[in-house]
């Protein structure tokens, strides 16, 4: 492994800057270390994917950036400012869809726009656009209980896109989708991202997906949760079928795969 | 609503127990939902099952009345069904029935509406603010263990013998049933939904109105149904003890004159009115909480 400890760049240039962030949870009287001095800089308009074994603190890191969890120590900065609570500048797609079950798909997508005080007509139009983007136009007036897991996930994606955040924090957003929808949405995501540049942190279990989407793949390790490896993906955009089948893609994929599944335990790992 | 429902709520696990909280609205829905379509069930199978149930219901009622009739003709002191109907018609013609029903309904609805109206904000405050919970909880837990009727002697002394004491005990019965349920609804709102609203830019006020209130609605409605049952039971008992008009009072008077037919009319009316009110709330419930996923 070459780059085990990424050196933090000056905070001013980074869109997102995570500096020595630790997060511990009290667990049966002891402190469980979910994140151990994690440092990571994400540049403006960069697409970073995060992979790692279950329980390595991926969601915790995302929650810190979303402003839903406070780090126990260290700092999390967005646009050079300390994260203080959530805000509509950071769109979040949760691992558990988190749709409002009493609202229709349309009303769910309009939620953030309503909060922002957009007039009804504009709200409707924007919602319509993103509902179509994720292919739910047939179900715009359905309640979440009538949707399949993948459809719920797509609705959550539309809801996050609709408020047009400059940062997207996505926690396994395509996890519940079938292979075909998954590839379609991956391509759509990249297309949207290259058109209206956004900074994306995208968590996934899928090594192929991680490499296919990212400028950089961050590999995390568990117990304690930490950054284990960072892999630069030099592949060109747009990422086409061709890119997916290229030998360079295969090489990067194997590299990340190795980092995720053949991790050497941390020297200071006592628990587990 | 039977007398056992409030007791069930009272003996339930302490507020905040997630399992009990999650079971709340569902068990409440199921008690009266026999004839209601479940979204999960296939559509084709529903109508026959429903018709069958209704036929069985009707048979059971006819059989019950028949047994009553037979018993009353065989030495029991019961009035026969026609005698009861005749009595009801007579009471209706005298205007007494209308007067009693209006008095009873007036009391129960006033107490119930005030009780629920007070319980919902208090339940929300308790679920939302630790300070409110700390201040309210001991009193609510204490008064929950006392049947509201047991307070009637005290209330009569303090408030005189007008409408106020009766409405007050009904208020208390409805309030106590509803406040705990609302509180449980608020504390069991899914954190992820609150977080989802926060990351979409919602502040506390908006989260409260757009997330906490709708998410707790099933719990509130179950609380209201329990509260209404409890209020109705309390009302009739209160009228038996202290009133000059009302269904309970009419039965109490009839007892003095061995007028069993009037007592039967009273019992049947109390049952029917209670059932109608419960069904109305159930209807509201299925309208307002149809979005729930049945697991
Ligand atoms: N609120 C909490 N209280 C206690 N422990 C927590 C809490 N949140 C997370 N943890 C613990 O922190 C660790 C990291 O959790 P996290 O959800 O970030 O993992 P993850 O990498 O997202 O896993 P997965 O891929 O399964 O989603 C886990 O071991 C989890 O048990
Ligand atoms: Mg996770």
Coordinates of C-alpha atoms and ligand atoms in Angstrom, one line a residue:
Chain A
X1 CA 0.0 0.0 0.0
X2 CA 1.5 3.3 -1.0
X3 CA -0.5 6.2 0.4
X4 CA -1.7 5.0 3.8
X5 CA -1.7 8.5 5.4
X6 CA -2.9 11.2 3.0
X7 CA -1.4 14.5 3.9
X8 CA -4.2 17.2 4.4
X9 CA -4.0 20.0 1.8
X10 CA -4.4 23.5 3.1
X11 CA -8.0 24.0 4.1
X12 CA -8.6 27.0 1.9
X13 CA -8.5 25.1 -1.4
X14 CA -10.6 22.1 -0.3
X15 CA -14.3 22.1 -0.6
X16 CA -14.5 19.5 2.2
X17 CA -11.7 19.2 4.7
X18 CA -11.7 16.5 7.4
X19 CA -8.9 17.1 9.9
X20 CA -7.9 14.4 12.4
X21 CA -11.6 13.6 13.1
X22 CA -12.3 11.0 15.7
X23 CA -15.7 9.8 16.8
X24 CA -16.3 7.5 19.8
X25 CA -19.6 6.0 20.9
X26 CA -20.2 4.8 24.4
X27 CA -20.6 1.1 24.3
X28 CA -21.2 -1.0 27.4
X29 CA -19.3 1.5 29.6
X30 CA -16.4 1.7 27.2
X31 CA -15.6 3.9 24.3
X32 CA -16.1 2.4 20.9
X33 CA -13.9 4.1 18.3
X34 CA -16.0 4.5 15.2
X35 CA -13.5 6.9 13.6
X36 CA -9.9 7.2 14.5
X37 CA -8.1 10.4 13.4
X38 CA -9.5 10.5 9.9
X39 CA -8.1 13.1 7.6
X40 CA -9.4 13.7 4.1
X41 CA -9.6 16.6 1.8
X42 CA -12.0 16.7 -1.1
X43 CA -11.5 19.3 -3.7
X44 CA -14.3 21.4 -5.3
X45 CA -16.2 19.3 -7.9
X46 CA -14.3 16.2 -7.0
X47 CA -16.0 12.8 -7.0
X48 CA -14.8 10.7 -4.1
X49 CA -16.1 7.2 -3.4
X50 CA -15.6 5.5 0.0
X51 CA -15.4 1.8 0.3
X52 CA -14.6 -0.4 3.3
X53 CA -15.9 -3.3 5.3
X54 CA -19.2 -3.1 7.2
X55 CA -18.9 -1.1 10.4
X56 CA -15.7 0.8 9.4
X57 CA -17.4 4.1 10.0
X58 CA -18.4 5.2 6.5
X59 CA -21.9 6.3 7.5
X60 CA -20.4 7.9 10.7
X61 CA -18.0 10.0 8.5
X62 CA -20.9 11.0 6.3
X63 CA -23.0 12.0 9.3
X64 CA -20.2 14.2 10.6
X65 CA -20.0 16.0 7.2
X66 CA -23.8 16.3 7.0
X67 CA -23.7 18.0 10.4
X68 CA -25.8 15.2 12.1
X69 CA -23.0 14.0 14.4
X70 CA -20.3 16.0 16.1
X71 CA -16.8 14.7 16.0
X72 CA -15.4 13.7 19.4
X73 CA -12.2 15.5 18.4
X74 CA -10.8 17.0 15.2
X75 CA -12.5 19.3 12.8
X76 CA -14.8 19.0 9.8
X77 CA -14.8 22.0 7.4
X78 CA -16.9 22.7 4.4
X79 CA -15.9 25.7 2.3
X80 CA -13.3 26.5 5.0
X81 CA -16.0 26.8 7.7
X82 CA -16.6 24.4 10.6
X83 CA -19.6 22.2 10.0
X84 CA -22.3 23.4 12.4
X85 CA -25.4 21.4 11.8
X86 CA -27.0 20.3 8.6
X87 CA -27.8 22.7 5.8
X88 CA -29.3 22.6 2.3
X89 CA -25.9 23.1 0.8
X90 CA -25.2 19.4 1.5
X91 CA -27.7 17.0 0.1
X92 CA -27.8 13.7 1.9
X93 CA -29.1 10.3 0.6
X94 CA -29.4 8.0 3.5
X95 CA -28.7 4.3 3.6
X96 CA -32.2 3.7 4.8
X97 CA -34.3 5.6 2.2
X98 CA -35.8 7.9 4.9
X99 CA -38.8 8.9 2.8
X100 CA -41.7 10.5 4.6
X101 CA -44.3 7.7 4.5
X102 CA -47.3 10.0 4.7
X103 CA -46.2 12.0 1.6
X104 CA -46.5 10.9 -2.0
X105 CA -43.4 10.6 -4.1
X106 CA -44.1 14.1 -5.5
X107 CA -44.6 15.7 -2.1
X108 CA -41.4 13.9 -0.8
X109 CA -39.4 15.4 -3.7
X110 CA -41.0 18.8 -3.1
X111 CA -40.2 18.8 0.7
X112 CA -36.9 20.6 0.5
X113 CA -38.2 23.1 -2.0
X114 CA -41.1 23.9 0.2
X115 CA -38.8 24.4 3.1
X116 CA -36.8 26.7 1.0
X117 CA -40.0 28.7 0.2
X118 CA -40.2 28.1 -3.5
X119 CA -43.5 29.0 -5.1
X120 CA -45.8 26.1 -5.8
X121 CA -45.6 26.2 -9.6
X122 CA -41.8 26.2 -9.6
X123 CA -41.7 23.5 -7.0
X124 CA -43.9 21.3 -9.0
X125 CA -41.9 21.8 -12.1
X126 CA -38.6 21.0 -10.5
X127 CA -40.0 18.0 -8.7
X128 CA -41.5 16.8 -12.0
X129 CA -38.1 17.0 -13.7
X130 CA -36.3 15.0 -11.1
X131 CA -39.0 12.4 -10.8
X132 CA -38.7 11.9 -14.5
X133 CA -34.9 11.7 -14.2
X134 CA -35.1 8.7 -11.8
X135 CA -37.9 7.2 -13.8
X136 CA -40.7 7.4 -11.3
X137 CA -43.2 9.5 -13.3
X138 CA -45.7 6.7 -13.2
X139 CA -45.6 6.8 -9.5
X140 CA -45.5 10.5 -8.7
X141 CA -48.7 10.3 -6.7
X142 CA -48.1 7.0 -5.0
X143 CA -47.3 6.7 -1.3
X144 CA -43.9 5.2 -0.4
X145 CA -45.6 2.0 0.9
X146 CA -46.5 1.2 -2.6
X147 CA -43.0 1.4 -3.9
X148 CA -40.3 -1.3 -4.1
X149 CA -37.0 -0.9 -2.3
X150 CA -35.3 0.3 -5.5
X151 CA -38.1 2.8 -6.3
X152 CA -37.9 4.2 -2.8
X153 CA -34.2 4.7 -3.2
X154 CA -34.7 6.5 -6.5
X155 CA -37.3 8.7 -4.8
X156 CA -34.7 9.6 -2.1
X157 CA -32.2 10.4 -4.9
X158 CA -34.7 12.7 -6.6
X159 CA -35.5 14.4 -3.3
X160 CA -31.8 15.2 -2.7
X161 CA -31.1 16.3 -6.2
X162 CA -34.1 18.6 -6.2
X163 CA -32.7 21.1 -3.7
X164 CA -29.6 21.4 -5.9
X165 CA -26.9 21.2 -3.2
X166 CA -23.3 21.9 -4.1
X167 CA -22.3 18.8 -2.1
X168 CA -23.9 15.4 -2.4
X169 CA -23.3 12.9 0.4
X170 CA -24.6 9.6 -0.7
X171 CA -24.7 6.6 1.5
X172 CA -24.9 3.4 -0.6
X173 CA -27.6 5.1 -2.7
X174 CA -27.7 2.3 -5.3
X175 CA -27.4 -0.5 -2.8
X176 CA -31.0 -1.8 -3.2
X177 CA -31.1 -1.5 -7.0
X178 CA -31.0 -4.2 -9.7
X179 CA -28.0 -4.2 -11.9
X180 CA -29.6 -2.5 -14.8
X181 CA -31.1 0.4 -12.9
X182 CA -27.9 0.7 -11.1
X183 CA -25.8 1.1 -14.2
X184 CA -28.3 3.6 -15.6
X185 CA -28.3 5.7 -12.5
X186 CA -24.5 5.6 -12.3
X187 CA -24.3 7.0 -15.8
X188 CA -27.0 9.5 -15.0
X189 CA -25.2 10.6 -11.9
X190 CA -21.9 11.1 -13.7
X191 CA -23.8 12.9 -16.5
X192 CA -25.4 15.3 -14.0
X193 CA -22.2 15.7 -12.1
X194 CA -20.2 16.6 -15.2
X195 CA -22.9 19.0 -16.4
X196 CA -23.6 20.9 -13.1
X197 CA -20.4 20.2 -11.3
X198 CA -20.9 19.1 -7.7
X199 CA -18.7 17.8 -5.0
X200 CA -19.7 14.2 -4.3
X201 CA -18.9 11.8 -1.5
X202 CA -20.3 8.5 -2.4
X203 CA -20.3 5.5 -0.1
X204 CA -20.6 2.0 -1.6
X205 CA -19.9 -1.6 -1.0
X206 CA -19.3 -2.3 -4.6
X207 CA -15.7 -2.0 -5.7
X208 CA -16.6 -1.7 -9.4
X209 CA -19.0 1.1 -8.7
X210 CA -16.4 2.8 -6.6
X211 CA -13.8 2.8 -9.4
X212 CA -16.2 3.5 -12.2
X213 CA -17.5 6.7 -10.6
X214 CA -14.6 8.3 -8.8
X215 CA -11.8 10.7 -9.2
X216 CA -10.5 9.1 -6.0
X217 CA -11.4 6.0 -4.1
X218 CA -11.0 6.1 -0.3
X219 CA -10.6 2.7 1.3
X220 CA -11.5 2.5 5.0
X221 CA -10.7 -0.1 7.6
X222 CA -12.5 -1.1 10.7
X223 CA -11.6 -1.4 14.4
X224 CA -10.8 1.3 14.7
X225 CA -12.5 3.1 11.7
X226 CA -9.8 4.8 9.7
X227 CA -8.6 5.6 6.2
X228 CA -6.5 2.7 5.0
X229 CA -5.7 3.6 1.4
X230 CA -6.5 6.3 -1.1
X231 CA -6.4 5.3 -4.8
X232 CA -6.3 7.9 -7.6
X233 CA -8.4 6.9 -10.5
X234 CA -6.9 8.5 -13.6
X235 CA -9.5 7.3 -16.0
X236 CA -11.0 9.9 -18.3
X237 CA -14.6 11.1 -18.2
X238 CA -17.1 10.4 -19.6
X239 CA -16.8 7.0 -18.3
X240 CA -18.2 4.8 -21.1
X241 CA -18.7 1.1 -21.5
X242 CA -15.2 1.2 -23.1
X243 CA -13.7 2.6 -19.9
X244 CA -15.4 -0.1 -17.9
X245 CA -13.9 -2.8 -20.0
X246 CA -10.4 -1.3 -20.2
X247 CA -7.4 -3.0 -18.7
X248 CA -6.6 0.1 -16.7
X249 CA -10.1 -0.2 -15.1
X250 CA -9.4 -3.8 -14.2
X251 CA -6.0 -2.9 -12.7
X252 CA -7.5 -0.2 -10.5
X253 CA -10.4 -2.4 -9.6
X254 CA -8.0 -5.2 -8.5
X255 CA -6.0 -2.7 -6.5
X256 CA -9.0 -1.4 -4.6
X257 CA -10.3 -4.9 -4.2
X258 CA -7.0 -6.0 -2.6
X259 CA -7.1 -3.0 -0.2
X260 CA -10.6 -3.7 0.9
X261 CA -10.4 -7.5 1.3
X262 CA -6.8 -8.1 2.3
X263 CA -6.5 -5.5 5.0
X264 CA -3.7 -5.9 7.5
X265 CA -4.9 -5.2 11.0
X266 CA -4.1 -1.9 12.7
X267 CA -1.1 -2.1 15.0
X268 CA -3.0 -0.5 17.8
X269 CA -6.1 -2.6 17.3
X270 CA -7.0 -4.1 20.7
X271 CA -10.6 -4.8 20.4
X272 CA -12.0 -7.5 18.1
Chain B
X1 CA -64.5 0.4 23.6
X2 CA -64.6 -1.8 26.5
X3 CA -63.5 -1.1 30.1
X4 CA -60.4 -3.3 29.6
X5 CA -58.9 -1.0 27.1
X6 CA -57.8 1.8 29.4
X7 CA -56.4 -0.8 31.8
X8 CA -54.5 -2.4 29.0
X9 CA -52.9 1.0 28.3
X10 CA -52.2 1.5 32.0
X11 CA -50.5 -1.8 32.5
X12 CA -48.4 -1.4 29.3
X13 CA -44.7 -0.9 29.4
X14 CA -43.4 2.4 30.5
X15 CA -43.4 5.3 28.0
X16 CA -40.5 5.1 25.7
X17 CA -40.4 1.4 25.4
X18 CA -40.0 1.1 21.6
X19 CA -41.7 -2.2 21.2
X20 CA -44.8 -1.2 23.0
X21 CA -44.8 2.1 21.2
X22 CA -44.5 0.5 17.8
X23 CA -47.2 -1.9 18.7
X24 CA -49.6 0.8 19.9
X25 CA -51.3 2.0 16.7
X26 CA -51.3 -1.3 15.1
X27 CA -53.0 -3.2 17.9
X28 CA -55.4 -0.3 18.2
X29 CA -56.2 -0.5 14.5
X30 CA -56.7 -4.2 14.6
X31 CA -59.3 -4.1 17.4
X32 CA -61.9 -2.6 15.1
X33 CA -60.5 -3.3 11.7
X34 CA -62.2 -6.6 11.1
X35 CA -64.2 -5.3 8.2
X36 CA -61.5 -3.0 6.8
X37 CA -59.5 -3.8 3.8
X38 CA -55.8 -4.5 4.4
X39 CA -53.7 -3.2 1.6
X40 CA -51.5 -6.4 1.7
X41 CA -54.4 -8.8 1.1
X42 CA -55.4 -9.8 -2.4
X43 CA -58.4 -7.9 -3.6
X44 CA -60.3 -10.9 -4.9
X45 CA -60.5 -12.6 -1.6
X46 CA -61.8 -9.7 0.4
X47 CA -65.5 -9.3 -0.4
X48 CA -66.5 -12.9 0.4
X49 CA -64.7 -12.9 3.7
X50 CA -66.3 -9.5 4.5
X51 CA -69.8 -10.7 3.6
X52 CA -69.3 -13.8 5.6
X53 CA -68.3 -11.8 8.6
X54 CA -71.3 -9.5 8.3
X55 CA -73.6 -12.5 8.0
X56 CA -72.1 -14.1 11.0
X57 CA -72.4 -10.8 12.9
X58 CA -76.1 -10.6 12.0
X59 CA -76.7 -14.2 13.0
X60 CA -75.0 -13.6 16.3
X61 CA -77.1 -10.6 17.1
X62 CA -80.4 -12.3 16.2
X63 CA -79.4 -15.3 18.3
X64 CA -78.6 -13.1 21.3
X65 CA -81.9 -11.3 21.1
X66 CA -83.7 -14.6 20.8
X67 CA -82.0 -16.0 23.9
X68 CA -82.9 -12.8 25.7
X69 CA -86.5 -13.2 24.6
X70 CA -86.6 -16.8 25.7
X71 CA -85.1 -16.1 29.0
X72 CA -87.6 -13.2 29.7
X73 CA -90.5 -15.6 28.9
X74 CA -89.2 -18.2 31.2
X75 CA -89.3 -16.7 34.6
X76 CA -86.3 -14.2 34.4
X77 CA -87.2 -10.7 35.5
X78 CA -86.1 -9.3 32.1
X79 CA -88.6 -7.3 30.0
X80 CA -89.1 -8.8 26.6
X81 CA -87.6 -7.1 23.5
X82 CA -91.0 -5.6 22.4
X83 CA -91.5 -4.2 25.9
X84 CA -88.1 -2.5 25.7
X85 CA -88.9 -1.1 22.2
X86 CA -92.2 0.1 23.5
X87 CA -90.5 1.8 26.4
X88 CA -88.0 3.4 24.1
X89 CA -90.8 4.8 21.9
X90 CA -92.6 6.1 24.9
X91 CA -89.5 7.8 26.4
X92 CA -88.8 9.2 23.0
X93 CA -92.3 10.6 22.7
X94 CA -92.0 12.3 26.1
X95 CA -88.9 14.0 25.0
X96 CA -87.0 12.5 27.9
X97 CA -84.8 10.3 25.7
X98 CA -83.7 13.2 23.6
X99 CA -83.0 15.3 26.6
X100 CA -80.9 12.5 28.3
X101 CA -79.0 11.6 25.2
X102 CA -78.2 15.3 24.5
X103 CA -77.1 15.9 28.0
X104 CA -74.9 12.8 28.1
X105 CA -73.4 13.5 24.7
X106 CA -72.8 17.1 25.5
X107 CA -70.9 16.2 28.6
X108 CA -68.8 13.4 27.1
X109 CA -67.9 15.4 24.0
X110 CA -67.0 18.6 25.9
X111 CA -64.8 16.6 28.3
X112 CA -63.4 14.5 25.6
X113 CA -62.6 17.3 23.2
X114 CA -61.1 19.5 26.0
X115 CA -59.1 16.5 27.3
X116 CA -57.7 15.6 23.9
X117 CA -57.0 19.2 23.0
X118 CA -55.0 19.5 26.2
X119 CA -53.3 16.1 26.0
X120 CA -51.9 16.6 22.5
X121 CA -49.8 19.7 23.2
X122 CA -48.7 18.3 26.6
X123 CA -47.8 15.0 25.1
X124 CA -45.8 16.8 22.4
X125 CA -44.0 19.0 25.0
X126 CA -43.1 15.9 27.0
X127 CA -41.7 14.1 24.0
X128 CA -39.8 17.1 22.7
X129 CA -38.4 18.7 25.8
X130 CA -36.8 16.9 28.7
X131 CA -37.8 19.6 31.1
X132 CA -41.5 19.3 30.3
X133 CA -41.2 15.5 30.6
X134 CA -39.6 15.8 34.0
X135 CA -42.2 18.2 35.2
X136 CA -45.3 16.5 33.9
X137 CA -44.4 12.8 34.2
X138 CA -44.8 12.2 37.9
X139 CA -48.3 13.7 37.9
X140 CA -49.5 11.9 34.9
X141 CA -48.1 8.6 36.2
X142 CA -49.8 9.2 39.5
X143 CA -53.2 10.1 38.2
X144 CA -53.1 7.3 35.7
X145 CA -53.3 4.8 38.6
X146 CA -56.4 6.4 39.9
X147 CA -59.7 5.7 38.2
X148 CA -61.0 9.3 37.4
X149 CA -64.3 8.3 39.1
X150 CA -62.5 7.9 42.4
X151 CA -61.8 11.6 42.3
X152 CA -65.5 12.4 41.9
X153 CA -66.3 12.9 45.6
X154 CA -63.4 15.4 45.9
X155 CA -64.4 17.1 42.7
X156 CA -68.0 17.3 43.8
X157 CA -67.0 19.0 47.1
X158 CA -64.7 21.4 45.3
X159 CA -66.8 22.2 42.3
X160 CA -70.4 21.9 43.4
X161 CA -73.0 19.8 41.7
X162 CA -73.4 21.5 38.4
X163 CA -72.0 20.4 35.0
X164 CA -68.4 21.3 35.9
X165 CA -67.4 18.3 38.1
X166 CA -68.8 15.7 35.6
X167 CA -67.1 17.4 32.6
X168 CA -63.9 17.6 34.7
X169 CA -63.7 13.9 35.5
X170 CA -64.4 13.1 31.8
X171 CA -61.8 15.6 30.8
X172 CA -59.3 13.9 33.1
X173 CA -60.2 10.4 31.8
X174 CA -59.7 11.5 28.2
X175 CA -56.6 13.5 28.9
X176 CA -54.7 10.8 30.7
X177 CA -55.4 8.2 28.0
X178 CA -54.4 10.5 25.2
X179 CA -51.4 12.2 26.7
X180 CA -49.3 9.1 27.2
X181 CA -50.1 7.8 23.7
X182 CA -49.1 11.2 22.2
X183 CA -45.9 11.2 24.2
X184 CA -45.1 7.7 23.0
X185 CA -45.8 8.8 19.5
X186 CA -43.4 11.7 19.7
X187 CA -40.5 9.8 21.2
X188 CA -40.9 6.9 18.7
X189 CA -40.6 9.1 15.7
X190 CA -37.9 7.6 13.5
X191 CA -34.7 9.6 13.9
X192 CA -33.8 9.2 10.3
X193 CA -36.9 11.0 9.2
X194 CA -36.0 13.9 11.5
X195 CA -32.5 13.9 10.0
X196 CA -33.8 13.7 6.5
X197 CA -35.9 16.8 7.2
X198 CA -32.9 18.6 8.8
X199 CA -30.6 17.9 5.8
X200 CA -33.3 19.3 3.5
X201 CA -33.0 22.5 5.4
X202 CA -36.0 22.2 7.8
X203 CA -35.6 23.9 11.2
X204 CA -37.2 22.8 14.5
X205 CA -40.6 24.4 13.9
X206 CA -41.0 22.9 10.4
X207 CA -39.8 19.5 11.6
X208 CA -42.3 19.6 14.3
X209 CA -45.2 20.5 12.0
X210 CA -44.2 18.4 9.0
X211 CA -42.6 15.4 10.5
X212 CA -43.3 14.9 14.2
X213 CA -47.0 15.7 14.0
X214 CA -47.8 13.4 11.0
X215 CA -45.5 10.6 12.3
X216 CA -47.3 10.7 15.7
X217 CA -50.8 10.8 14.3
X218 CA -51.4 7.1 14.5
X219 CA -50.5 7.1 18.2
X220 CA -52.6 10.2 18.9
X221 CA -55.7 8.6 17.3
X222 CA -55.2 5.4 19.3
X223 CA -54.9 7.5 22.4
X224 CA -58.1 9.4 21.5
X225 CA -60.0 6.2 20.9
X226 CA -58.9 4.8 24.3
X227 CA -59.7 8.2 25.8
X228 CA -63.2 8.3 24.3
X229 CA -63.9 4.8 25.7
X230 CA -62.6 5.9 29.0
X231 CA -64.6 9.1 28.9
X232 CA -67.8 7.4 28.1
X233 CA -67.4 4.9 30.9
X234 CA -66.6 7.6 33.3
X235 CA -69.6 9.7 32.2
X236 CA -72.2 7.1 32.8
X237 CA -70.8 6.3 36.2
X238 CA -70.7 9.9 37.1
X239 CA -74.3 10.4 36.1
X240 CA -75.3 7.4 38.2
X241 CA -73.8 9.2 41.1
X242 CA -74.6 12.8 40.6
X243 CA -76.9 14.2 37.9
X244 CA -80.4 15.5 37.2
X245 CA -80.5 14.5 33.6
X246 CA -78.6 12.1 31.4
X247 CA -78.7 8.4 30.5
X248 CA -77.0 7.4 33.7
X249 CA -79.4 9.5 35.8
X250 CA -82.4 8.0 33.9
X251 CA -81.2 4.5 34.8
X252 CA -80.6 5.4 38.3
X253 CA -84.1 6.7 38.6
X254 CA -85.5 3.6 36.9
X255 CA -83.7 1.5 39.4
X256 CA -85.6 3.2 42.3
X257 CA -88.9 2.1 40.6
X258 CA -87.9 -1.3 39.5
X259 CA -88.3 -0.1 35.9
X260 CA -86.2 -2.6 34.1
X261 CA -87.4 -1.7 30.6
X262 CA -86.0 1.8 31.0
X263 CA -82.7 0.4 32.3
X264 CA -82.5 -1.8 29.2
X265 CA -83.2 1.2 27.0
X266 CA -80.4 3.0 28.8
X267 CA -77.9 0.2 28.5
X268 CA -78.6 -0.4 24.8
X269 CA -78.4 3.3 24.0
X270 CA -75.1 3.7 25.9
X271 CA -73.7 0.8 24.0
X272 CA -74.9 2.0 20.6
X273 CA -73.7 5.5 21.1
X274 CA -70.3 4.4 22.3
X275 CA -70.0 2.1 19.3
X276 CA -70.9 4.9 16.9
X277 CA -68.4 7.3 18.4
X278 CA -65.7 4.7 18.3
X279 CA -66.4 3.8 14.7
X280 CA -66.3 7.5 13.7
X281 CA -62.9 7.8 15.2
X282 CA -61.8 4.6 13.5
X283 CA -62.9 6.0 10.2
X284 CA -60.9 9.2 10.9
X285 CA -58.0 6.9 11.8
X286 CA -58.1 4.9 8.6
X287 CA -58.4 8.2 6.6
X288 CA -55.4 9.9 8.4
X289 CA -53.1 6.9 8.8
X290 CA -53.6 5.0 5.6
X291 CA -50.0 5.7 4.7
X292 CA -48.7 3.3 7.3
X293 CA -46.8 0.2 6.1
X294 CA -48.2 -2.9 7.5
X295 CA -45.4 -5.2 8.5
Ligands
LIG1 N1 -25.2 6.0 17.4 C1 -24.3 5.0 17.6 N2 -24.1 4.4 18.8 C2 -23.2 3.5 19.0 N3 -22.4 2.9 18.1 C3 -22.6 3.4 16.8 C4 -23.5 4.4 16.5 N4 -23.4 4.7 15.2 C5 -22.5 3.9 14.7 N5 -22.0 3.1 15.7 C6 -20.9 2.1 15.5 O1 -19.9 2.7 14.8 C7 -19.4 1.7 13.8 C8 -19.4 2.3 12.5 O2 -20.8 2.5 12.0 P1 -21.2 3.0 10.6 O3 -22.6 3.0 10.5 O4 -20.5 4.3 10.3 O5 -20.5 1.8 9.7 P2 -20.6 1.7 8.1 O6 -19.2 1.7 7.7 O7 -21.5 2.7 7.5 O8 -21.2 0.2 8.0 P3 -22.1 -0.3 6.8 O9 -21.3 -0.5 5.6 O10 -22.6 -1.6 7.4 O11 -23.2 0.6 6.6 C9 -20.2 0.5 13.9 O12 -19.5 -0.5 14.6 C10 -21.4 0.9 14.8 O13 -21.8 -0.1 15.6
LIG2 MG1 -23.4 2.6 6.7

